[in-house]
Coordinates of C-alpha atoms and ligand atoms in Angstrom, one line a residue:
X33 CA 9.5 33.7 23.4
X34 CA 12.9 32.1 25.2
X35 CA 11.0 29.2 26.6
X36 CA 9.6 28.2 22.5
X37 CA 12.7 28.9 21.6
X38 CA 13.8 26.7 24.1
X39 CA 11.2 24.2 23.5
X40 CA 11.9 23.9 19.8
X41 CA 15.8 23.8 20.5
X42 CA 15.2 20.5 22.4
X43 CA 12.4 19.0 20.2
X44 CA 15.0 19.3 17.2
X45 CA 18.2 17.7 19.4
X46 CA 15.8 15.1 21.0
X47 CA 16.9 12.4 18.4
X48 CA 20.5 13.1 19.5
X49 CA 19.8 11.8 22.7
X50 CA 18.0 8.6 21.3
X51 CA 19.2 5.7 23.0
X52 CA 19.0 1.9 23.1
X53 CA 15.9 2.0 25.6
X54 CA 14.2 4.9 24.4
X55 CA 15.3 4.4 20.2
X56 CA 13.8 7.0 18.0
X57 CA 12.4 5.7 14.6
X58 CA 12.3 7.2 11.2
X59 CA 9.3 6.8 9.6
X60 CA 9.1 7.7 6.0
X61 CA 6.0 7.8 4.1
X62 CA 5.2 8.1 0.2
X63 CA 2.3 9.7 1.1
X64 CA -0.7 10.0 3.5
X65 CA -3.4 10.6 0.5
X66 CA -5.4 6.8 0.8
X67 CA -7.0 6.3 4.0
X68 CA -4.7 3.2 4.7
X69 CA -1.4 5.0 5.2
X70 CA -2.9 7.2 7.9
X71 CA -3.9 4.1 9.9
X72 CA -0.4 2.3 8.9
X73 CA 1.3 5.6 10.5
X74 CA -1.5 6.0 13.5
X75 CA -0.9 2.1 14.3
X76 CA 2.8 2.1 13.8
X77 CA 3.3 5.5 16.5
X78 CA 0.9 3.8 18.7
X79 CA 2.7 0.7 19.1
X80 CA 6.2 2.5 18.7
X81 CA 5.2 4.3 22.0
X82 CA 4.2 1.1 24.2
X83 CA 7.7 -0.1 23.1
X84 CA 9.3 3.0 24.5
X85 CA 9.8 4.3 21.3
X86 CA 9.3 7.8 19.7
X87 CA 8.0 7.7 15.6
X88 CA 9.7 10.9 13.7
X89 CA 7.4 10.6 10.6
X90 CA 7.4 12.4 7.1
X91 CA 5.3 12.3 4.1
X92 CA 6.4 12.7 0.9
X93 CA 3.4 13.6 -1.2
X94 CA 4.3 11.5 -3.9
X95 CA 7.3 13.1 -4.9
X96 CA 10.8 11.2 -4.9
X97 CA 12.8 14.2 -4.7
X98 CA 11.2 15.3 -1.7
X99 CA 11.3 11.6 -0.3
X100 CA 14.8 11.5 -0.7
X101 CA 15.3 14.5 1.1
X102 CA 13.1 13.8 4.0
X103 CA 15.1 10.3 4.1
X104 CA 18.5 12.2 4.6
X105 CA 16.7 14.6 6.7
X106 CA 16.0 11.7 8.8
X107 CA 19.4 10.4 8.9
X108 CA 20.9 13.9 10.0
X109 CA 18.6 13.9 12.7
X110 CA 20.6 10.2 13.8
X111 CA 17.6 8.4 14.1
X112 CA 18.3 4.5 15.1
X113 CA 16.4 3.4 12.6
X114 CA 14.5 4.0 9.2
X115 CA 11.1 2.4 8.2
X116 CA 10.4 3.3 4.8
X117 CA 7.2 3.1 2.5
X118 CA 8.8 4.2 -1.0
X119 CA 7.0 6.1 -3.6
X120 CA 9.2 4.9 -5.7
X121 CA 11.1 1.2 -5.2
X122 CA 13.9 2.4 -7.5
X123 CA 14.7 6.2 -6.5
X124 CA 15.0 5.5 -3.0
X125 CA 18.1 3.6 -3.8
X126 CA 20.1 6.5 -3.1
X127 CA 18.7 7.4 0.2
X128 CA 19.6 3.5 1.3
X129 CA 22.7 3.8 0.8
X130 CA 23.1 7.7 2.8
X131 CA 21.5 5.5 5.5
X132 CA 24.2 2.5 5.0
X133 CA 27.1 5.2 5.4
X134 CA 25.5 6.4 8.7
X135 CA 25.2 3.0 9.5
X136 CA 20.8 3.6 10.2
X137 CA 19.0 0.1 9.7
X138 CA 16.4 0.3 7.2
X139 CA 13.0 -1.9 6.9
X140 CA 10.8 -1.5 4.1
X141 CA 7.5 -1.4 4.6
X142 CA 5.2 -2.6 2.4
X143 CA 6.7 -1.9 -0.3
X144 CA 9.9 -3.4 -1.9
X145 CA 13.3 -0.9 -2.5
X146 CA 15.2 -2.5 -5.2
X147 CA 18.8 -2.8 -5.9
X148 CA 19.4 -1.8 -2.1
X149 CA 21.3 -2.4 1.2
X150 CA 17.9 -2.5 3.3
X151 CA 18.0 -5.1 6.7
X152 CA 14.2 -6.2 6.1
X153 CA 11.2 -6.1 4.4
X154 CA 7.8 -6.3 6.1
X155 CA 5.0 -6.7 3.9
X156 CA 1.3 -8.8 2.6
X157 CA 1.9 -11.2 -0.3
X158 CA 1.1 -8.6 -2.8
X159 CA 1.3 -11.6 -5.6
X160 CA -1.5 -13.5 -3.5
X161 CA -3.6 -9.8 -3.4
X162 CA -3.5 -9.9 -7.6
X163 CA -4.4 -13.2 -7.8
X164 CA -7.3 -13.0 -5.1
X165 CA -8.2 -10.0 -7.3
X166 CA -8.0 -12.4 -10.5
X167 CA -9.5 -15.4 -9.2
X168 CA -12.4 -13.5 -7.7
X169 CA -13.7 -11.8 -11.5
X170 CA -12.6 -15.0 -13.1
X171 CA -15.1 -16.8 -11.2
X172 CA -17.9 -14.9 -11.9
X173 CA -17.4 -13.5 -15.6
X174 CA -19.5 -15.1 -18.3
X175 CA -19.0 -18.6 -19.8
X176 CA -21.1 -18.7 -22.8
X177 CA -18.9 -16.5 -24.6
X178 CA -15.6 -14.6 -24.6
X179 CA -16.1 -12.5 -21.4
X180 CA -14.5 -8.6 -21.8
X181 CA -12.8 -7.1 -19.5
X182 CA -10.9 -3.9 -18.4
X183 CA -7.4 -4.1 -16.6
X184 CA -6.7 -0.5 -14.8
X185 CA -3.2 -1.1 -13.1
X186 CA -1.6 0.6 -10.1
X187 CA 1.4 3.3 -9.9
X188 CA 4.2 2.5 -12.4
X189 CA 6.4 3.4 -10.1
X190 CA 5.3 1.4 -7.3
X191 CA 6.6 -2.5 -7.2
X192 CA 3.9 -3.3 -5.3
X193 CA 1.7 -2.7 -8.3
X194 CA 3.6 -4.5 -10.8
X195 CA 3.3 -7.6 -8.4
X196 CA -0.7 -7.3 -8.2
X197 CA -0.6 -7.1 -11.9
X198 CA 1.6 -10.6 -12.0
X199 CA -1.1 -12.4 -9.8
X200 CA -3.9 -11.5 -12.1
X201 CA -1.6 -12.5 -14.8
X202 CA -1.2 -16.0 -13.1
X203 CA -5.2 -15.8 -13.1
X204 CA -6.2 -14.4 -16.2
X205 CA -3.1 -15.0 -19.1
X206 CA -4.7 -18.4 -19.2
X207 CA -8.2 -17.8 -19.9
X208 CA -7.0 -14.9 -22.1
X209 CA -4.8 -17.4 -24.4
X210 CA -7.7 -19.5 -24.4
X211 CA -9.5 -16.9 -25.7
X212 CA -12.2 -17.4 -22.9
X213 CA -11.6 -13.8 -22.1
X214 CA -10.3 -10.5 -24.0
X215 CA -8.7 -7.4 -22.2
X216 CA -10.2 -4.6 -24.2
X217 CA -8.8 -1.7 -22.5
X218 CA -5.6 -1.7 -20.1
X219 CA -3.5 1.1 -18.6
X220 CA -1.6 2.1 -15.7
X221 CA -3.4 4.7 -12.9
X222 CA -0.3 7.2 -12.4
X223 CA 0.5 7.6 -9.1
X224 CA -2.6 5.8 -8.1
X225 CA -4.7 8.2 -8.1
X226 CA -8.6 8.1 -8.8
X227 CA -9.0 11.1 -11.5
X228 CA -6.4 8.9 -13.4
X229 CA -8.4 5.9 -13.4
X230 CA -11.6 8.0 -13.9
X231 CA -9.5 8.7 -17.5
X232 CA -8.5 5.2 -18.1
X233 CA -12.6 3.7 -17.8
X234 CA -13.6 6.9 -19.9
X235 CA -11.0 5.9 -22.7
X236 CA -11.9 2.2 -22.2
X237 CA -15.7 2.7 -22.6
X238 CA -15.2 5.4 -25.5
X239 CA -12.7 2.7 -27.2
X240 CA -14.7 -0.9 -26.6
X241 CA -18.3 -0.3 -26.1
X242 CA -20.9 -0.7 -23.0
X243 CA -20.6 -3.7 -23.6
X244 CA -17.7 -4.7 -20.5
X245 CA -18.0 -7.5 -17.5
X246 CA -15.6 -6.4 -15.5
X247 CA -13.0 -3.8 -14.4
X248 CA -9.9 -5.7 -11.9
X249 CA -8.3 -2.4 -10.5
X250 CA -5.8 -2.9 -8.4
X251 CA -6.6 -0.5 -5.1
X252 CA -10.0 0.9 -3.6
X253 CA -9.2 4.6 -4.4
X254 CA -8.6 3.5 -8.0
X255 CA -11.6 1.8 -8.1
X256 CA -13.2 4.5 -6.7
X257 CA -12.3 6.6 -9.9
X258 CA -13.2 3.4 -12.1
X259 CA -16.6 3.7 -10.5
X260 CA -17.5 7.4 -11.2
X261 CA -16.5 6.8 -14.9
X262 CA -19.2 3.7 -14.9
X263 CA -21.3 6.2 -12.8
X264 CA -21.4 8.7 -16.0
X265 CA -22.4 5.9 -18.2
X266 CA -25.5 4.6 -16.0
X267 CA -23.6 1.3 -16.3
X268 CA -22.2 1.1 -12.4
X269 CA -23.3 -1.6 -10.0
X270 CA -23.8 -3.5 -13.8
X271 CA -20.2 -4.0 -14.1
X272 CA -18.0 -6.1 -11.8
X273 CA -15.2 -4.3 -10.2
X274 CA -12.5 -5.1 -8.1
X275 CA -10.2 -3.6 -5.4
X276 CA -7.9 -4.1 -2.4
X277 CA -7.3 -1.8 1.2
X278 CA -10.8 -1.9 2.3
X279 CA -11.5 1.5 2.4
X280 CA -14.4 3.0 4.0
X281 CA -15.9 4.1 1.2
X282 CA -15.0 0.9 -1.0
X283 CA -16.9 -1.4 1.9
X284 CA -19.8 1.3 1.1
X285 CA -20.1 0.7 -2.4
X286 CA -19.8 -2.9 -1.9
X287 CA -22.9 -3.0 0.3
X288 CA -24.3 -0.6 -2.5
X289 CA -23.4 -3.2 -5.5
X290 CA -21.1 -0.7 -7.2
X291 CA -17.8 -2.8 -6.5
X292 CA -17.7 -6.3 -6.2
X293 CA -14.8 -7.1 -4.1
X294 CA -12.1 -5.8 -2.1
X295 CA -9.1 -7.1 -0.4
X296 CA -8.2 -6.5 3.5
X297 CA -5.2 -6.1 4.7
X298 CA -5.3 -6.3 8.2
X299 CA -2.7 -3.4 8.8
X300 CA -2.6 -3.4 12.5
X301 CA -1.0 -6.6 12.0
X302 CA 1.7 -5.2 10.0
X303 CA 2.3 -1.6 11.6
X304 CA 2.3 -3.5 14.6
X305 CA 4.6 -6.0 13.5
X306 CA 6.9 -3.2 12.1
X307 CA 7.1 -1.5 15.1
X308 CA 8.2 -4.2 17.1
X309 CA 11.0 -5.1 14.5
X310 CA 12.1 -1.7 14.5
X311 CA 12.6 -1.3 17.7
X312 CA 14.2 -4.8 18.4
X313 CA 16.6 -3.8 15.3
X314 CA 17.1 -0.1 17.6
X315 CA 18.5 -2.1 20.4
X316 CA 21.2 -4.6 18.3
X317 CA 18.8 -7.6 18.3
X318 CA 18.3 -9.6 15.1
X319 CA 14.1 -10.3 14.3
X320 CA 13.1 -13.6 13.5
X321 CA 11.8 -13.5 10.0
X322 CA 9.9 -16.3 7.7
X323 CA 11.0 -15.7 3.8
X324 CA 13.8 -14.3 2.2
X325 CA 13.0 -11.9 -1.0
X326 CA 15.6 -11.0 -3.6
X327 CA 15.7 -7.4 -4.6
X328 CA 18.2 -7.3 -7.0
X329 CA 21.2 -6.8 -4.5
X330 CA 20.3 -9.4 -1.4
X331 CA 18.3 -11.6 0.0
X332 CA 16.0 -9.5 1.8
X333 CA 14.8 -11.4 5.4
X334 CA 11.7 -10.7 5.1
X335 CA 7.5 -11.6 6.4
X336 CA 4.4 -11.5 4.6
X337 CA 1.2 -10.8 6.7
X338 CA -1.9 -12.7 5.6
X339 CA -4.9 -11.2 3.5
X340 CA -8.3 -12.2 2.9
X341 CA -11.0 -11.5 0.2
X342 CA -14.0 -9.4 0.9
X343 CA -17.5 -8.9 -0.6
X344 CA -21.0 -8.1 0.7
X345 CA -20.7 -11.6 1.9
X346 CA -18.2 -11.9 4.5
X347 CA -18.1 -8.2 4.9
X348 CA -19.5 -8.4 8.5
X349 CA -17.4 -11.4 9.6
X350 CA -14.5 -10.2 8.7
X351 CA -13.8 -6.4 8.4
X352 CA -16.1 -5.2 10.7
X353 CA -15.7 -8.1 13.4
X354 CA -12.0 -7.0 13.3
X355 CA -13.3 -3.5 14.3
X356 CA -11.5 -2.4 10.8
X357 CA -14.6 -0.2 10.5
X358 CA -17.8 0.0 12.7
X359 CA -21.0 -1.4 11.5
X360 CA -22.7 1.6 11.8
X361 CA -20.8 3.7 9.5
X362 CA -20.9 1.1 6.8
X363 CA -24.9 1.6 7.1
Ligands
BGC196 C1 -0.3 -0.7 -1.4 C2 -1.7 -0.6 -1.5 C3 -2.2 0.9 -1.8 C4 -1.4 1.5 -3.0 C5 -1.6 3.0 -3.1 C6 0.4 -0.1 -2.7 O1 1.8 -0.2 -2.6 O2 0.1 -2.0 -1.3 O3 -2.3 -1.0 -0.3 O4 -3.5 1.0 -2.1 O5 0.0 1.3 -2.8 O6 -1.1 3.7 -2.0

């Protein structure tokens, strides 16, 4: 009893020890619900340990309350520095600036905070992942007549989605005002989740017909929920769909024909990537970065990791060469 006692006495006061050569990172997640963020996390603690580091990580299901406390939990515990994925861009405002006044470096990951004190934001070009989305239905929709198509956007809250939605824009708005192709049903998927999108491909089909080319969704898991809607209506596999993450089960419905296209992130990359700057950031240094991204209160030094567009074509040669997932289990 004394000696677990003991045990979690030091466990808890461990991150008051942290030092220079051994920092201890805060890593804050908006949740762990999509297969990505759980290799994200497993990639970042892997590559936080080889550095020396320890990872102290906590997931917010979503919830920006909770997020916010977790963040100041974080900060109590004196971590050296904070890595955040927001649910929300805007709420976590408030926890930036706790970590300002305790002086705790904060990288964004992923995902932008706006309005914000934060030191770095580490990222893919989420404008280049809407327009890869865009590009890759516009290329294949109808030309003999006014092609119709479905728009199911991400989270509301999430920046990230807004900027997906602004590189289909750059893809689509002109074929649209040339009335080459009509958006017949739109809507954003709350909190990204698949029975929302399920609702939003129910509504569209109920509202516009069968009669629908594509469906650009903005993530896998979204377009997972697209899917089952199509499912229903005997029309998947009949319907182009897009998505982005390269989810397991998205690369399986690619090879099945029920969604077109997906886009991979290689995430590795960028929990590696994150890692490193963290812990360089830990010890004083200063990362080299290669863009600078305003978000509403600085010029954010910032990189963007590369992405690449994937459909039963290149499947092989590029996720599962990159051992992103194993050929068997895409069989
Ligand atoms: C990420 C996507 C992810 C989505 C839902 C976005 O911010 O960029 O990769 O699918 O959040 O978690």
């Amino acid at each position: 009893m004394k000696f677990r006692f003991l045990v979690l006495l030091l466990s808890l006061a461990a991150p008051l020890f942290a030092s220079r050569e051994k920092p201890v990172i805060g890593l804050s997640l908006d949740t762990l619900k999509e297969e990505r963020w759980q290799r994200d996390r497993d990639t970042f603690i892997d590559e936080a340990k080889k550095l020396g580091a320890t990872v102290i990580v906590q997931s917010a299901n979503s919830d920006d309350t909770r997020q916010v406390r977790d963040v100041e939990s974080l900060i109590s515990r004196h971590v050296d520095v904070l890595v955040i994925v927001p649910h929300n861009g805007a709420a976590m405002t408030r926890a930036v600036k706790s970590a300002n006044d305790a002086k705790i470096p904060v990288i964004a990951y992923d995902r932008l905070i706006l309005n914000a004190n934060i030191d770095y934001y580490l990222t893919f070009d989420n404008v280049k992942v809407g327009e890869a989305q865009g590009s890759y239905a516009a290329a294949r929709l109808p030309k003999d007549r006014t092609a119709r198509i479905v728009r199911i956007y991400g989270a509301p809250t999430d920046h990230n989605a807004k900027l997906f939605k602004l590189g289909q824009d750059n893809v689509l708005n002109p074929l649209i005002k040339a009335g080459k192709v009509e958006v017949v049903h739109e809507d954003w998927a709350l909190d990204w989740k698949p029975e929302n999108a399920k609702k939003i491909m129910n509504a569209a089909v109920t509202k516009a017909g069968r009669n629908i080319d594509a469906v650009v969704v903005s993530n896998d898991g979204t377009a997972g929920g697209a899917i089952q809607a199509l499912q229903e209506d005997g029309l998947a596999g009949k319907v182009l769909v897009t998505g982005q993450d390269a989810d397991l089960a998205a690369c399986q419905r690619i090879l099945r024909g029920t969604q077109a296209m997906t886009v991979y992130k290689p995430l590795k990359n960028l929990a590696a990537l994150a890692a490193r700057v963290a812990v360089e950031v830990a010890s004083g240094k200063k990362p080299a970065t290669t863009a600078a991204l305003d978000n509403g209160s600085k010029q954010v030094p910032s990189i963007f990791e590369k992405i690449v567009t994937v459909d039963k074509d290149n499947l092989q040669s590029t996720v599962v060469a990159d051992g992103f997932h194993q050929a068997e289990a895409l069989r």
